[in-house]
Coordinates of N, CA and C in Angstrom, one line a residue:
M724 N 99.5 99.9 91.9 CA 98.3 99.0 92.5 C 98.3 98.7 93.7
S725 N 96.8 98.0 94.1 CA 96.8 97.8 95.5 C 95.4 96.5 95.4
T726 N 95.7 96.1 96.1 CA 94.8 94.8 97.0 C 94.3 94.7 97.4
S727 N 93.2 95.0 97.5 CA 92.6 94.6 99.6 C 92.1 93.1 99.7
F728 N 92.4 93.0 101.2 CA 92.2 91.4 101.4 C 90.8 91.8 102.0
P729 N 89.8 90.8 102.1 CA 88.8 90.3 103.0 C 89.4 90.6 104.6
K730 N 88.4 91.0 105.3 CA 88.4 92.7 106.4 C 88.8 91.4 107.8
I731 N 89.2 91.4 108.6 CA 90.5 90.4 109.7 C 90.4 91.4 110.7
E732 N 90.5 90.1 111.7 CA 89.8 91.0 113.4 C 91.4 90.6 113.7
S733 N 91.4 91.8 114.5 CA 93.1 92.8 114.9 C 93.0 92.4 116.2
I734 N 93.9 91.7 116.5 CA 93.7 92.0 118.1 C 95.7 93.0 118.6
Y735 N 95.1 93.7 119.4 CA 97.0 94.8 119.9 C 96.7 94.8 120.7
R736 N 98.0 95.7 121.3 CA 97.8 96.1 122.5 C 98.4 97.8 122.1
W737 N 97.4 98.6 122.9 CA 98.2 100.3 122.5 C 97.4 100.9 123.5
K738 N 98.5 101.7 123.9 CA 98.6 102.5 125.0 C 98.9 101.4 126.7
G739 N 99.4 100.7 126.7 CA 98.6 100.0 127.8 C 97.5 98.9 127.4
E740 N 96.6 98.5 126.7 CA 95.7 98.2 127.2 C 95.0 96.8 125.7
V741 N 94.7 96.4 125.7 CA 94.4 95.1 124.7 C 93.5 95.6 123.4
E742 N 93.5 95.7 122.6 CA 92.2 96.4 122.1 C 92.0 94.9 120.6
T743 N 90.9 95.4 119.7 CA 90.1 94.5 119.6 C 90.0 95.5 118.4
A744 N 89.9 95.1 116.4 CA 89.2 96.0 115.8 C 88.9 94.9 114.5
T745 N 88.5 95.5 113.9 CA 88.4 94.5 112.9 C 88.4 95.7 111.5
E746 N 89.7 95.7 110.8 CA 90.6 96.4 109.9 C 90.6 95.2 108.6
W747 N 90.9 96.1 107.6 CA 91.7 95.4 106.4 C 93.0 95.4 105.9
L748 N 93.8 94.8 105.3 CA 94.6 94.6 104.8 C 94.9 95.0 103.6
L749 N 95.3 96.4 102.9 CA 96.0 96.3 101.9 C 97.5 96.1 101.1
L750 N 97.1 96.2 100.5 CA 98.7 95.9 100.0 C 99.0 96.5 98.7
I751 N 100.1 97.0 98.6 CA 100.1 98.3 97.7 C 101.8 97.5 96.8
K752 N 100.9 97.7 95.5 CA 102.9 97.2 94.5 C 103.2 98.5 94.5
T753 N 104.9 98.6 94.3 CA 105.3 100.2 94.3 C 106.7 99.9 93.9
T754 N 107.4 100.9 93.5 CA 108.7 100.8 93.7 C 109.8 101.5 94.5
T755 N 110.7 101.4 94.8 CA 111.8 101.7 95.7 C 111.7 103.1 95.4
E756 N 111.5 103.5 94.9 CA 111.9 105.1 94.2 C 110.4 106.2 94.5
V757 N 108.9 105.5 94.8 CA 108.4 105.8 95.3 C 107.8 105.7 96.6
I758 N 108.1 104.5 97.1 CA 107.2 104.1 98.4 C 107.7 105.0 99.7
D759 N 108.5 106.1 99.8 CA 108.5 107.4 100.7 C 107.0 107.9 100.4
R760 N 106.6 108.7 99.3 CA 105.6 109.3 98.7 C 104.6 108.1 99.7
V761 N 104.4 106.7 99.1 CA 103.2 105.8 99.6 C 102.9 106.0 101.1
R762 N 103.7 105.9 101.6 CA 104.0 106.0 103.4 C 103.1 106.8 103.7
E763 N 104.2 108.1 102.9 CA 103.0 109.3 103.5 C 102.0 109.9 103.4
A764 N 101.5 109.1 102.0 CA 100.1 109.7 101.3 C 99.4 108.7 102.7
L765 N 100.4 107.1 103.4 CA 99.2 106.1 104.0 C 99.0 107.2 105.6
N766 N 100.5 107.8 105.5 CA 100.1 108.4 107.1 C 99.6 110.1 107.6
E767 N 99.3 110.2 106.2 CA 98.0 111.6 106.2 C 96.4 111.0 105.9
L768 N 96.9 109.9 105.3 CA 94.8 109.7 104.9 C 94.4 108.4 106.0
H769 N 95.5 108.2 107.1 CA 94.5 107.2 107.6 C 94.5 108.0 108.9
S770 N 93.5 106.3 109.9 CA 92.2 107.4 110.9 C 92.9 106.6 112.2
Y771 N 94.4 105.6 111.8 CA 94.9 105.4 113.3 C 96.1 106.3 113.1
E772 N 96.4 106.8 114.6 CA 97.7 108.0 114.6 C 98.9 107.0 114.2
I773 N 98.7 105.6 114.2 CA 100.4 104.8 113.8 C 100.0 103.6 112.6
P774 N 99.3 104.2 111.6 CA 99.2 103.4 110.6 C 100.5 102.3 110.5
E775 N 99.6 101.1 110.4 CA 100.9 99.7 109.7 C 101.0 99.9 108.6
C776 N 102.7 100.1 108.1 CA 103.3 100.5 107.0 C 104.6 99.3 106.8
I777 N 104.6 97.9 106.2 CA 105.4 96.9 106.1 C 105.5 97.2 104.5
E778 N 107.0 97.7 104.6 CA 107.6 97.2 103.1 C 108.6 96.5 103.1
I779 N 107.9 95.0 101.9 CA 108.6 94.3 101.5 C 109.3 94.0 100.3
A780 N 110.7 94.3 100.3 CA 111.9 94.2 99.3 C 111.5 92.9 98.5
V781 N 111.0 93.4 96.9 CA 111.8 92.3 96.0 C 112.9 92.0 95.6
E782 N 113.4 91.2 96.0 CA 114.5 91.6 95.6 C 115.4 89.7 94.7
A783 N 114.1 89.5 94.0 CA 113.7 88.7 92.1 C 113.0 88.8 92.4
G784 N 112.5 88.2 90.9 CA 111.2 88.4 90.1 C 111.4 88.5 88.7
G785 N 109.9 87.7 88.4 CA 109.9 87.4 86.6 C 110.3 89.0 85.8
G786 N 110.8 89.4 84.9 CA 112.0 91.0 84.6 C 110.3 91.4 84.0
A787 N 109.3 90.9 83.1 CA 108.7 91.2 81.9 C 108.0 92.1 83.2
Y788 N 107.2 90.5 84.4 CA 106.6 91.6 85.7 C 106.7 92.2 86.8
L789 N 108.2 92.4 86.7 CA 108.5 93.8 87.7 C 109.1 95.1 86.3
D790 N 109.0 94.7 85.0 CA 108.8 95.9 84.2 C 108.0 96.6 83.8
W791 N 106.9 95.6 84.1 CA 105.4 96.1 84.0 C 104.8 96.7 85.2
I792 N 105.3 96.6 87.1 CA 105.1 96.6 87.8 C 105.8 98.6 87.7
G793 N 107.5 98.7 87.2 CA 107.2 100.2 86.6 C 107.3 100.9 86.4
E794 N 106.6 100.2 85.2 CA 105.8 101.3 84.3 C 104.1 101.8 84.6
S795 N 104.0 101.1 85.4 CA 102.7 101.2 86.2 C 102.3 101.7 87.0
V796 N 103.5 102.6 87.6 CA 103.4 103.2 88.8 C 104.3 104.6 88.5
R797 N 104.5 104.8 87.2 CA 105.3 105.9 86.7 C 104.4 107.2 86.9

């Protein structure tokens, strides 16, 4: 499952230069069992040479919700 947020204006340093770009933040909810496949797909499909992919581990949550996530990404 994924959620896209409104576009954002990013300012960052790339290859020694300060760059500005309009970007979209994408949040993907998945499980640790498939995160490597998600990361591989992002690297393959994204137009950036090095796309940002940050994993935020969920250490606790509602049992029913976490079960639903697990069932949804099979």
